[in-house]
Every structure is written in C-alpha cells, then in structure tokens.
Amino acid sequence: MAKYCFGIDVGGTTVKCGLFTVEGELLDKWEIKTRTEDGGSFILPDVAETIQNKMKEREIEDIQVKGVGVGVPGPVNSNGEIPCAVNLNWGSKNIEIELSMLTGFAVKAGNDANVAALGEMWKGGGEGKRNLIMATLGTGVGGGIIVNGKMVVGAHGAGGEIGHAVVNVEETMHCNCGNAGCLEQYASATGIARMAKMELEEYGKYTVLRKEEHISAKSVIDAYKSGDDLAAQIMERFAKYLGSALAGFSCVVDPDIIVIGGGVSKAGDVLTEVIGKYYRQYAFSACKDTPIVLARLGNDAGIYGAAKMILDEA
Amino acid sequence: MAKYCFGIDVGGTTVKCGLFTVEGELLDKWEIKTRTEDGGSFILPDVAETIQNKMKEREIEDIQVKGVGVGVPGPVNSNGEIPCAVNLNWGSKNIEIELSMLTGFAVKAGNDANVAALGEMWKGGGEGKRNLIMATLGTGVGGGIIVNGKMVVGAHGAGGEIGHAVVNVEETMHCNCGNAGCLEQYASATGIARMAKMELEEYGKYTVLRKEEHISAKSVIDAYKSGDDLAAQIMERFAKYLGSALAGFSCVVDPDIIVIGGGVSKAGDVLTEVIGKYYRQYAFSACKDTPIVLARLGNDAGIYGAAKMILDEA
C-alpha cells in the first residue's frame, strides 16, 4: 500500500523537494541545485537521485511510494510534454516519461504556476475550495486556474497565463512577450516600479519616493503604507488594472475564491483591500462577493501542488 | 437499455425540444410555447407533458429513455438550482428535482449559453474539440466555456458570463448590469448600433449609414461589406474590443477553438476575419493560432447541448 509521495518544484536556480504522506502531511523538505548546464540534461537525473537518497535515508520501499509530482517553469501539456523551458535550457521533452524511467515511479508533470495554484487550493489560501484563480505577482505575473479541483492546462499548456491578458489596448510600451498592454506591465513588481518611475517624472509635489535611489515595488508599497500621495496614486492604478482584470477572469470561470501570491503579496492585507475595491467595482453582480485572499504557502506552494497532482492520479 | 434522450432549451417565448438517440442523432425537433404567467409555474409541467406526448406518438417506453437535459436562461449551479430566471418569471427552484419528479427521468440542467457552447463542441463549430470558448453575440453578449469536455459552471453559475468582462475602464456609460465598460457594450448587436449612432454624429464625411432610418448591427455590417468607411471604423472598434477580450480569455483557459455564434454571426466570414486580426495582435504567443470559427448549429445548439449534458451523466 502506497504511504508516501514526492512533490518536486523545479526552478531556475534550485529544485525544491517535499516528501509527503498520501494524506497530505509534509514530512520533510529540502533543496538541491538546478544544474542548467549541458541543456539541462542533469536536472531530471538529479531529481531521481535525490528521491532515491531520501528513500534510503528514511528506509522507504519502492512499493510504499505512490509517485512523483513535478512542477516546471514552462508550458506543460496534459501528456507531460513541454516544447521548451528557457530557464532550464530545455528543449522539447516528455517530463513524465523521462522521470518515470529514471525513478520507476508514476510521474505527473505540470506548469509551476498552475501547480502552485493547486497547492494553494489544497493546503493554502484556497483550502476547502474547488474553483480558484491564483495570481502570482513577482518579477512577472503568473497564474493558475482551478476548475472542479483540477488545473486548467489548456490546449497549449498556456492555461492560467493571466499576466499576458491585455488590460490596456492603448498601451504603446511593449511587454517582454512582445505584445503591448499586458496585465504584467502594471501588476508585477517590475510593473509597479516602472509606473512609479514614470509618474515621478511628471509629479510636482513632495513624495518620499523622490529620495529613493532605486525605486522598487517594495519602496512604493512602503510609501503607500506611510500615506504617501504619489505611492497611493500608483497603487490605485495597479489595483484598477488588476482588480478589473480579475473581475473579467471571474466572468470566465466564476471562482469560489481568488488567491494573491508572489513577492508583492508580502505587502499583506493592504494589498487585497485595494485590489478588492476595484474588483468589486467591476465584477459581475453574481461574483461581487468572491473573497480575495493572500496565499499562505509561500515557496512551498509548488511542492504541495506537485504532491496533490500525483495523489489525484487514479 | 436506454436508446433515447431529450434535449430541451427553455427560452422566454418558446421551449425548443429535441428527441435524440443516445448516439447523438437528432430524430425529431419541435417547439411549445413558454407560458410565463403565474410565476412560470406551467413551464416544467408543459415540458413533462410534451415529452410524454412525444413518447406516446413514437411508442417509446420509459426504460428506453436515458433522461432529459434542459437549458434555461439563468445561473444554474452544479446541483441544478437556480436563484431566479427573470425571463421565465421564476424565483428560486431546483430544476433537476422538479422536472425529475414530473417525468420520472434523470434530469440535468444548465445555463442556456453554457449548454449551447456544449452543443457547439459536440456537433457544431467546435466538433472534435474538448476545450472551447463560445461567444454569443446577440442583443447581449453571452458565452460558454468548455474545459476538458465539461461546461465551466462556476461558484455561482456565472461561468461563461463573458459579456460582463470589463474591456474599457474609462467608459462612463453604463451597461444593463449596472457596471460600465463591459464587453457587451461594444460587441453585442445593440453595442454595434450604439457605437454607430454615436460615431455618426461626429462624422463629417459621406456614409451610407446616414440614409438609414434605424441603424442596426445588420445595417452596419452590410455597409461594412459594401466598403463604407464609417462602418469599417465601427467594426474595427468592435473587433478590437472583442478580439483583445478573447485573447485575454485565452490566457485564462487556453482553448482549442473559439466559436462565434448569435445573430451577429450571420455576418459570416468577414466577422471572424476582423475579430481574428485583433485576436492575433493581442493573444499570448502560445495561443496566437487558436482558430476562430462560426457556430454551426444556430438555434439548435441548445437542444444538442442539453442532450449532451444528460448523455455525459454516468
């Protein structure tokens, strides 16, 4: 009888690993380095090795392992195939088949942002819910959509890529993706800093931000909390784009809950309050009361979601 | 062994009814009047009666019937409950329990726009696909989302209510829903006519639209096809809002295909061409080639989708 499973979250610099019971208790977590050299060819063998080492250390037998869930930074389709993963130097491969051959275990793979959303649904900010939108506000804006307890992977593994939804058709500056007017240009940490730098140039009044040598999302949010008018103006603009976009996504999937994660979410409740103000302004009547909450699992969301993926497999 | 099922599409003026084989062949279709008087209390008994009459006419036994699928104009949740259906004069009720008690058959109920999307996936413009966005452009803008072959119902039965996604946060005119800047204000037949009337006032040059007594979406589309400059300007604006919104929705669910239905879709291929131009401009790279096609089932989409709902039940 299977008693354990592994949840693996492959990032560009480290691989986060978790050993879970099949009931969902995290027994152990650790990290290994992500070796991206040689086309990332060491990554999956390193994962297989660290799993085997952990099993030896804890005297776990093969038969006791349900399988391995793995999240990776790239568009994984429902068969575990990925066309490329830039941060890992990977070209096209089937992660499930490769890692399954290396470990001998069943493997289920998914996009890291989608997997993190599944983790937050299972044991985090969306615990107990079955339909969820997660927005991860970091360097970029990632996301994951859960419908009826399952990740929305989509036709090209691009389900939940909400950072690249257009929110401003008048925008002339380009997003990293090549389009213009993407949500990511306003709602990421980079976007908040960019808006602050632009608005500071035009702003004639006193602001604490003028003293900052390097304006970051954190400095804007700190200034906002201290009552700075320019910072408030920037955060209102951020929240108007993000809140109205989330309201639009709610018209698509009508979630039970919206979870906000990523580095920007460290701002705390002031963040969900200002996003919620605009969300409720623009949300369709049936969805106006949908709760907007902070993510709870931080960097562990990926290993939790990865474990949940393999536990959900028949 | 069940050989037949019924697909029922309840509208504000008529109830469309279909008798299908369990293989999905439409054997017969007919309509009855929707009696909305007395709080719509006759509607489900009338549906039960017309089903029984059809069974007598065709000598179908109870045991040969798999069940009844029914689409209604309102937010049906996954248990078949609806809080209200304005066009039917209905308050809160459980459609599945009521119609099941009246007929003795298993009943599955859904929102009419979601059910139509399921029908188009099954036997229409999205045939053979499992992930689909359908936009229905009529008096308003309705929609339905299919993920892994199933309708996205959502937490409040508001899944697929894409007409009320905000596409213009600067809009000052209000939508029927009470918000401002909804997709429906630009992409419905009403929205096209509204934009035309507004732009005509400002337009100094010749246009065939100035001769029209009552400007409708049809007159704008006809003028567009004949090469009228103002009509082109309006249709480009329509398509920019709709195409960029669909691109955003694709970032959420990454569909295999996008299906355009409703009265406006009678315009034909010129419509999907102009929408596609803006869709591709704003779509995330992975989704740029997602096909945009016309709906094929017309008014029968609802009965097909309703039949599919009950056939999908275990």
mmCIF file of C-alpha atoms in Angstrom, chain A residues 26-287:
data_model
loop_
_atom_site.group_PDB
_atom_site.id
_atom_site.type_symbol
_atom_site.label_atom_id
_atom_site.label_comp_id
_atom_site.label_asym_id
_atom_site.label_seq_id
_atom_site.Cartn_x
_atom_site.Cartn_y
_atom_site.Cartn_z
ATOM 1 C CA LEU A 26 4.650 17.273 4.605
ATOM 2 C CA LEU A 27 7.216 15.057 6.371
ATOM 3 C CA ASP A 28 10.415 16.547 5.005
ATOM 4 C CA LYS A 29 11.535 19.256 2.618
ATOM 5 C CA TRP A 30 14.906 20.069 1.137
ATOM 6 C CA GLU A 31 16.525 21.682 -1.900
ATOM 7 C CA ILE A 32 19.090 20.743 -4.483
ATOM 8 C CA LYS A 33 20.836 22.952 -7.020
ATOM 9 C CA THR A 34 19.356 23.168 -10.516
ATOM 10 C CA ARG A 35 22.188 22.271 -12.906
ATOM 11 C CA THR A 36 21.170 24.036 -16.103
ATOM 12 C CA GLU A 37 24.421 23.298 -17.964
ATOM 13 C CA ASP A 38 24.535 20.867 -20.909
ATOM 14 C CA GLY A 39 20.978 21.682 -21.990
ATOM 15 C CA GLY A 40 19.679 20.978 -18.501
ATOM 16 C CA SER A 41 20.367 17.282 -19.009
ATOM 17 C CA PHE A 42 21.329 16.710 -15.342
ATOM 18 C CA ILE A 43 18.136 18.092 -13.866
ATOM 19 C CA LEU A 44 15.842 15.080 -14.003
ATOM 20 C CA PRO A 45 18.628 12.560 -13.117
ATOM 21 C CA ASP A 46 19.485 14.788 -10.111
ATOM 22 C CA VAL A 47 15.812 14.721 -9.082
ATOM 23 C CA ALA A 48 15.717 10.923 -9.372
ATOM 24 C CA GLU A 49 18.908 10.654 -7.319
ATOM 25 C CA THR A 50 17.734 12.902 -4.503
ATOM 26 C CA ILE A 51 14.474 10.935 -4.297
ATOM 27 C CA GLN A 52 16.405 7.664 -4.037
ATOM 28 C CA ASN A 53 18.726 9.132 -1.391
ATOM 29 C CA LYS A 54 15.775 10.304 0.672
ATOM 30 C CA MET A 55 14.150 6.879 0.416
ATOM 31 C CA LYS A 56 17.350 5.205 1.658
ATOM 32 C CA GLU A 57 17.686 7.721 4.492
ATOM 33 C CA ARG A 58 14.117 7.069 5.634
ATOM 34 C CA GLU A 59 14.066 3.366 4.751
ATOM 35 C CA ILE A 60 11.156 3.759 2.329
ATOM 36 C CA GLU A 61 10.471 0.847 -0.033
ATOM 37 C CA ASP A 62 9.518 1.328 -3.693
ATOM 38 C CA ILE A 63 6.099 -0.212 -3.111
ATOM 39 C CA GLN A 64 5.321 2.426 -0.477
ATOM 40 C CA VAL A 65 5.636 5.277 -2.996
ATOM 41 C CA LYS A 66 2.525 6.424 -4.872
ATOM 42 C CA GLY A 67 4.546 8.520 -7.315
ATOM 43 C CA VAL A 68 6.187 11.853 -8.052
ATOM 44 C CA GLY A 69 4.533 15.142 -8.976
ATOM 45 C CA VAL A 70 6.730 17.756 -10.611
ATOM 46 C CA GLY A 71 6.213 21.403 -11.484
ATOM 47 C CA VAL A 72 8.455 23.081 -14.058
ATOM 48 C CA PRO A 73 8.744 26.644 -15.409
ATOM 49 C CA GLY A 74 7.188 26.212 -18.842
ATOM 50 C CA PRO A 75 4.039 25.183 -20.729
ATOM 51 C CA VAL A 76 3.433 21.511 -19.888
ATOM 52 C CA ASN A 77 0.518 19.903 -21.729
ATOM 53 C CA SER A 78 -1.775 17.246 -20.297
ATOM 54 C CA ASN A 79 0.533 14.443 -21.503
ATOM 55 C CA GLY A 80 3.533 15.816 -19.604
ATOM 56 C CA GLU A 81 5.195 17.206 -22.728
ATOM 57 C CA ILE A 82 6.928 20.562 -22.835
ATOM 58 C CA PRO A 83 8.129 22.318 -26.035
ATOM 59 C CA CYS A 84 10.852 24.215 -24.148
ATOM 60 C CA ALA A 85 11.745 25.662 -20.741
ATOM 61 C CA VAL A 86 14.020 28.649 -21.245
ATOM 62 C CA ASN A 87 15.203 28.918 -17.621
ATOM 63 C CA LEU A 88 16.237 25.254 -17.569
ATOM 64 C CA ASN A 89 17.859 25.294 -21.035
ATOM 65 C CA TRP A 90 15.430 22.551 -22.007
ATOM 66 C CA GLY A 91 14.166 21.908 -25.484
ATOM 67 C CA SER A 92 11.233 19.627 -26.218
ATOM 68 C CA LYS A 93 10.804 16.639 -23.913
ATOM 69 C CA ASN A 94 8.283 14.446 -22.147
ATOM 70 C CA ILE A 95 8.956 15.008 -18.456
ATOM 71 C CA GLU A 96 6.613 12.272 -17.251
ATOM 72 C CA ILE A 97 8.181 9.550 -19.372
ATOM 73 C CA GLU A 98 11.785 10.628 -18.653
ATOM 74 C CA LEU A 99 11.416 10.949 -14.893
ATOM 75 C CA SER A 100 9.310 7.810 -14.696
ATOM 76 C CA MET A 101 12.053 5.830 -16.453
ATOM 77 C CA LEU A 102 14.679 7.293 -14.095
ATOM 78 C CA THR A 103 12.729 6.602 -10.895
ATOM 79 C CA GLY A 104 10.477 3.672 -11.736
ATOM 80 C CA PHE A 105 7.556 5.637 -10.281
ATOM 81 C CA ALA A 106 4.429 7.144 -11.786
ATOM 82 C CA VAL A 107 5.093 10.815 -12.603
ATOM 83 C CA LYS A 108 2.695 13.684 -13.224
ATOM 84 C CA ALA A 109 4.082 16.999 -14.504
ATOM 85 C CA GLY A 110 2.581 20.476 -14.714
ATOM 86 C CA ASN A 111 3.420 24.131 -15.178
ATOM 87 C CA ASP A 112 4.855 25.567 -11.946
ATOM 88 C CA ALA A 113 2.328 28.407 -11.631
ATOM 89 C CA ASN A 114 -0.621 26.057 -12.207
ATOM 90 C CA VAL A 115 0.857 23.578 -9.731
ATOM 91 C CA ALA A 116 1.284 26.336 -7.110
ATOM 92 C CA ALA A 117 -2.392 27.244 -7.568
ATOM 93 C CA LEU A 118 -3.307 23.607 -6.929
ATOM 94 C CA GLY A 119 -1.165 23.664 -3.781
ATOM 95 C CA GLU A 120 -2.888 26.816 -2.506
ATOM 96 C CA MET A 121 -6.267 25.187 -3.164
ATOM 97 C CA TRP A 122 -5.245 22.064 -1.279
ATOM 98 C CA LYS A 123 -3.491 23.398 1.803
ATOM 99 C CA GLY A 124 -3.199 27.167 1.389
ATOM 100 C CA GLY A 125 -5.320 30.293 0.953
ATOM 101 C CA GLY A 126 -7.983 28.405 -1.017
ATOM 102 C CA GLU A 127 -8.214 25.410 1.311
ATOM 103 C CA GLY A 128 -11.556 23.655 1.027
ATOM 104 C CA LYS A 129 -12.456 25.271 -2.317
ATOM 105 C CA ARG A 130 -12.717 23.581 -5.722
ATOM 106 C CA ASN A 131 -12.682 26.614 -8.068
ATOM 107 C CA LEU A 132 -9.911 29.142 -7.761
ATOM 108 C CA ILE A 133 -7.974 31.826 -9.585
ATOM 109 C CA MET A 134 -4.452 32.396 -8.328
ATOM 110 C CA ALA A 135 -2.434 35.443 -9.388
ATOM 111 C CA THR A 136 1.270 35.347 -8.569
ATOM 112 C CA LEU A 137 2.730 38.857 -8.532
ATOM 113 C CA GLY A 138 6.502 38.691 -8.788
ATOM 114 C CA THR A 139 9.002 39.790 -11.432
ATOM 115 C CA GLY A 140 6.189 38.919 -13.824
ATOM 116 C CA VAL A 141 2.557 37.993 -13.268
ATOM 117 C CA GLY A 142 1.866 34.258 -13.301
ATOM 118 C CA GLY A 143 -1.294 32.453 -12.542
ATOM 119 C CA GLY A 144 -3.175 29.245 -12.227
ATOM 120 C CA ILE A 145 -6.826 28.361 -12.671
ATOM 121 C CA ILE A 146 -8.506 25.503 -10.837
ATOM 122 C CA VAL A 147 -11.917 24.288 -12.032
ATOM 123 C CA ASN A 148 -13.643 21.488 -10.127
ATOM 124 C CA GLY A 149 -10.438 20.756 -8.250
ATOM 125 C CA LYS A 150 -8.318 20.335 -11.396
ATOM 126 C CA MET A 151 -5.734 22.597 -13.003
ATOM 127 C CA VAL A 152 -6.816 24.176 -16.297
ATOM 128 C CA VAL A 153 -3.895 23.161 -18.517
ATOM 129 C CA GLY A 154 -5.378 24.228 -21.856
ATOM 130 C CA ALA A 155 -4.639 23.331 -25.444
ATOM 131 C CA HIS A 156 -1.013 24.563 -25.378
ATOM 132 C CA GLY A 157 -0.240 24.387 -21.648
ATOM 133 C CA ALA A 158 -0.970 28.134 -21.505
ATOM 134 C CA GLY A 159 -3.981 27.922 -19.147
ATOM 135 C CA GLY A 160 -3.566 30.435 -16.317
ATOM 136 C CA GLU A 161 -1.122 32.703 -18.206
ATOM 137 C CA ILE A 162 -3.130 35.655 -16.923
ATOM 138 C CA GLY A 163 -0.149 38.010 -16.876
ATOM 139 C CA HIS A 164 -0.481 38.298 -20.629
ATOM 140 C CA ALA A 165 -4.149 39.184 -20.779
ATOM 141 C CA VAL A 166 -4.481 42.626 -22.388
ATOM 142 C CA VAL A 167 -5.823 45.227 -19.993
ATOM 143 C CA ASN A 168 -4.943 48.386 -21.903
ATOM 144 C CA VAL A 169 -5.360 48.402 -25.678
ATOM 145 C CA GLU A 170 -3.963 51.963 -25.806
ATOM 146 C CA GLU A 171 -0.551 50.987 -24.330
ATOM 147 C CA THR A 172 2.420 51.739 -26.605
ATOM 148 C CA MET A 173 5.220 50.244 -24.456
ATOM 149 C CA HIS A 174 5.920 46.583 -25.090
ATOM 150 C CA CYS A 175 5.714 43.675 -22.653
ATOM 151 C CA ASN A 176 8.503 41.043 -22.564
ATOM 152 C CA CYS A 177 6.142 38.757 -24.501
ATOM 153 C CA GLY A 178 6.153 41.155 -27.462
ATOM 154 C CA ASN A 179 2.582 42.387 -27.078
ATOM 155 C CA ALA A 180 1.577 45.708 -25.513
ATOM 156 C CA GLY A 181 -0.867 46.378 -22.690
ATOM 157 C CA CYS A 182 -0.463 43.068 -20.800
ATOM 158 C CA LEU A 183 -1.564 42.863 -17.151
ATOM 159 C CA GLU A 184 2.050 42.054 -16.236
ATOM 160 C CA GLN A 185 3.080 45.579 -17.314
ATOM 161 C CA TYR A 186 1.052 47.049 -14.426
ATOM 162 C CA ALA A 187 0.578 44.330 -11.806
ATOM 163 C CA SER A 188 4.051 42.794 -11.410
ATOM 164 C CA ALA A 189 6.743 44.102 -9.054
ATOM 165 C CA THR A 190 8.547 45.315 -12.175
ATOM 166 C CA GLY A 191 5.372 46.999 -13.401
ATOM 167 C CA ILE A 192 4.785 48.829 -10.122
ATOM 168 C CA ALA A 193 8.372 50.144 -10.155
ATOM 169 C CA ARG A 194 8.060 51.123 -13.827
ATOM 170 C CA MET A 195 4.848 53.079 -13.235
ATOM 171 C CA ALA A 196 6.446 54.786 -10.214
ATOM 172 C CA LYS A 197 9.482 55.928 -12.191
ATOM 173 C CA MET A 198 7.286 57.290 -14.984
ATOM 174 C CA GLU A 199 4.870 59.082 -12.688
ATOM 175 C CA LEU A 200 7.647 60.520 -10.517
ATOM 176 C CA GLU A 201 8.989 62.451 -13.509
ATOM 177 C CA GLU A 202 5.647 64.200 -14.006
ATOM 178 C CA TYR A 203 4.864 64.670 -10.323
ATOM 179 C CA GLY A 204 5.444 68.177 -8.987
ATOM 180 C CA LYS A 205 4.710 67.655 -5.295
ATOM 181 C CA TYR A 206 6.546 66.179 -2.337
ATOM 182 C CA THR A 207 6.873 62.393 -2.193
ATOM 183 C CA VAL A 208 9.135 60.108 -0.153
ATOM 184 C CA LEU A 209 9.801 58.209 -3.378
ATOM 185 C CA ARG A 210 11.975 61.054 -4.697
ATOM 186 C CA LYS A 211 14.589 60.196 -2.049
ATOM 187 C CA GLU A 212 14.842 56.559 -3.191
ATOM 188 C CA GLU A 213 17.900 55.693 -5.201
ATOM 189 C CA HIS A 214 16.345 52.564 -6.710
ATOM 190 C CA ILE A 215 12.575 52.590 -6.751
ATOM 191 C CA SER A 216 11.188 49.085 -6.272
ATOM 192 C CA ALA A 217 7.696 47.680 -5.731
ATOM 193 C CA LYS A 218 8.638 47.374 -2.061
ATOM 194 C CA SER A 219 9.574 51.042 -1.769
ATOM 195 C CA VAL A 220 6.276 52.028 -3.439
ATOM 196 C CA ILE A 221 4.265 49.767 -1.127
ATOM 197 C CA ASP A 222 6.132 51.016 1.967
ATOM 198 C CA ALA A 223 5.454 54.603 0.890
ATOM 199 C CA TYR A 224 1.798 53.704 0.279
ATOM 200 C CA LYS A 225 1.514 52.307 3.805
ATOM 201 C CA SER A 226 3.064 55.508 5.203
ATOM 202 C CA GLY A 227 0.411 57.614 3.439
ATOM 203 C CA ASP A 228 2.426 58.989 0.521
ATOM 204 C CA ASP A 229 0.149 60.534 -2.139
ATOM 205 C CA LEU A 230 2.137 59.533 -5.228
ATOM 206 C CA ALA A 231 2.501 55.962 -3.944
ATOM 207 C CA ALA A 232 -1.262 55.880 -3.394
ATOM 208 C CA GLN A 233 -1.814 57.068 -6.960
ATOM 209 C CA ILE A 234 0.428 54.286 -8.294
ATOM 210 C CA MET A 235 -1.149 51.579 -6.146
ATOM 211 C CA GLU A 236 -4.644 52.695 -7.166
ATOM 212 C CA ARG A 237 -3.612 52.390 -10.804
ATOM 213 C CA PHE A 238 -2.065 48.962 -10.137
ATOM 214 C CA ALA A 239 -5.249 47.845 -8.354
ATOM 215 C CA LYS A 240 -7.574 49.240 -11.013
ATOM 216 C CA TYR A 241 -5.873 47.177 -13.718
ATOM 217 C CA LEU A 242 -5.520 44.057 -11.580
ATOM 218 C CA GLY A 243 -8.961 44.295 -9.935
ATOM 219 C CA SER A 244 -10.788 44.876 -13.220
ATOM 220 C CA ALA A 245 -8.814 42.072 -14.902
ATOM 221 C CA LEU A 246 -9.637 39.629 -12.084
ATOM 222 C CA ALA A 247 -13.287 40.702 -12.402
ATOM 223 C CA GLY A 248 -13.100 39.774 -16.093
ATOM 224 C CA PHE A 249 -11.490 36.402 -15.339
ATOM 225 C CA SER A 250 -14.303 35.773 -12.834
ATOM 226 C CA CYS A 251 -16.804 36.208 -15.680
ATOM 227 C CA VAL A 252 -14.959 33.385 -17.436
ATOM 228 C CA VAL A 253 -14.602 30.797 -14.650
ATOM 229 C CA ASP A 254 -16.602 32.225 -11.677
ATOM 230 C CA PRO A 255 -14.241 31.006 -8.929
ATOM 231 C CA ASP A 256 -15.053 30.316 -5.264
ATOM 232 C CA ILE A 257 -12.025 32.352 -4.249
ATOM 233 C CA ILE A 258 -9.156 34.450 -5.653
ATOM 234 C CA VAL A 259 -5.691 33.946 -4.146
ATOM 235 C CA ILE A 260 -2.906 36.541 -4.467
ATOM 236 C CA GLY A 261 0.658 35.246 -4.118
ATOM 237 C CA GLY A 262 4.217 36.097 -5.138
ATOM 238 C CA GLY A 263 6.671 38.610 -3.689
ATOM 239 C CA VAL A 264 4.281 41.571 -3.986
ATOM 240 C CA SER A 265 1.781 39.741 -1.755
ATOM 241 C CA LYS A 266 4.146 40.214 1.193
ATOM 242 C CA ALA A 267 2.556 43.689 1.385
ATOM 243 C CA GLY A 268 -0.255 41.955 3.289
ATOM 244 C CA ASP A 269 -3.878 42.945 3.742
ATOM 245 C CA VAL A 270 -3.499 46.480 2.329
ATOM 246 C CA LEU A 271 -2.906 44.759 -0.998
ATOM 247 C CA THR A 272 -6.044 42.601 -1.037
ATOM 248 C CA GLU A 273 -8.034 45.611 0.224
ATOM 249 C CA VAL A 274 -7.056 47.898 -2.647
ATOM 250 C CA ILE A 275 -7.408 45.127 -5.245
ATOM 251 C CA GLY A 276 -10.792 44.186 -3.752
ATOM 252 C CA LYS A 277 -12.064 47.762 -4.043
ATOM 253 C CA TYR A 278 -11.645 47.715 -7.842
ATOM 254 C CA TYR A 279 -12.583 44.053 -8.179
ATOM 255 C CA ARG A 280 -15.978 44.761 -6.611
ATOM 256 C CA GLN A 281 -16.446 47.848 -8.781
ATOM 257 C CA TYR A 282 -16.018 45.861 -11.988
ATOM 258 C CA ALA A 283 -17.196 42.361 -11.052
ATOM 259 C CA PHE A 284 -20.406 40.916 -12.490
ATOM 260 C CA SER A 285 -23.179 41.015 -9.871
ATOM 261 C CA ALA A 286 -23.080 37.277 -9.099
ATOM 262 C CA CYS A 287 -19.312 37.432 -8.434
#
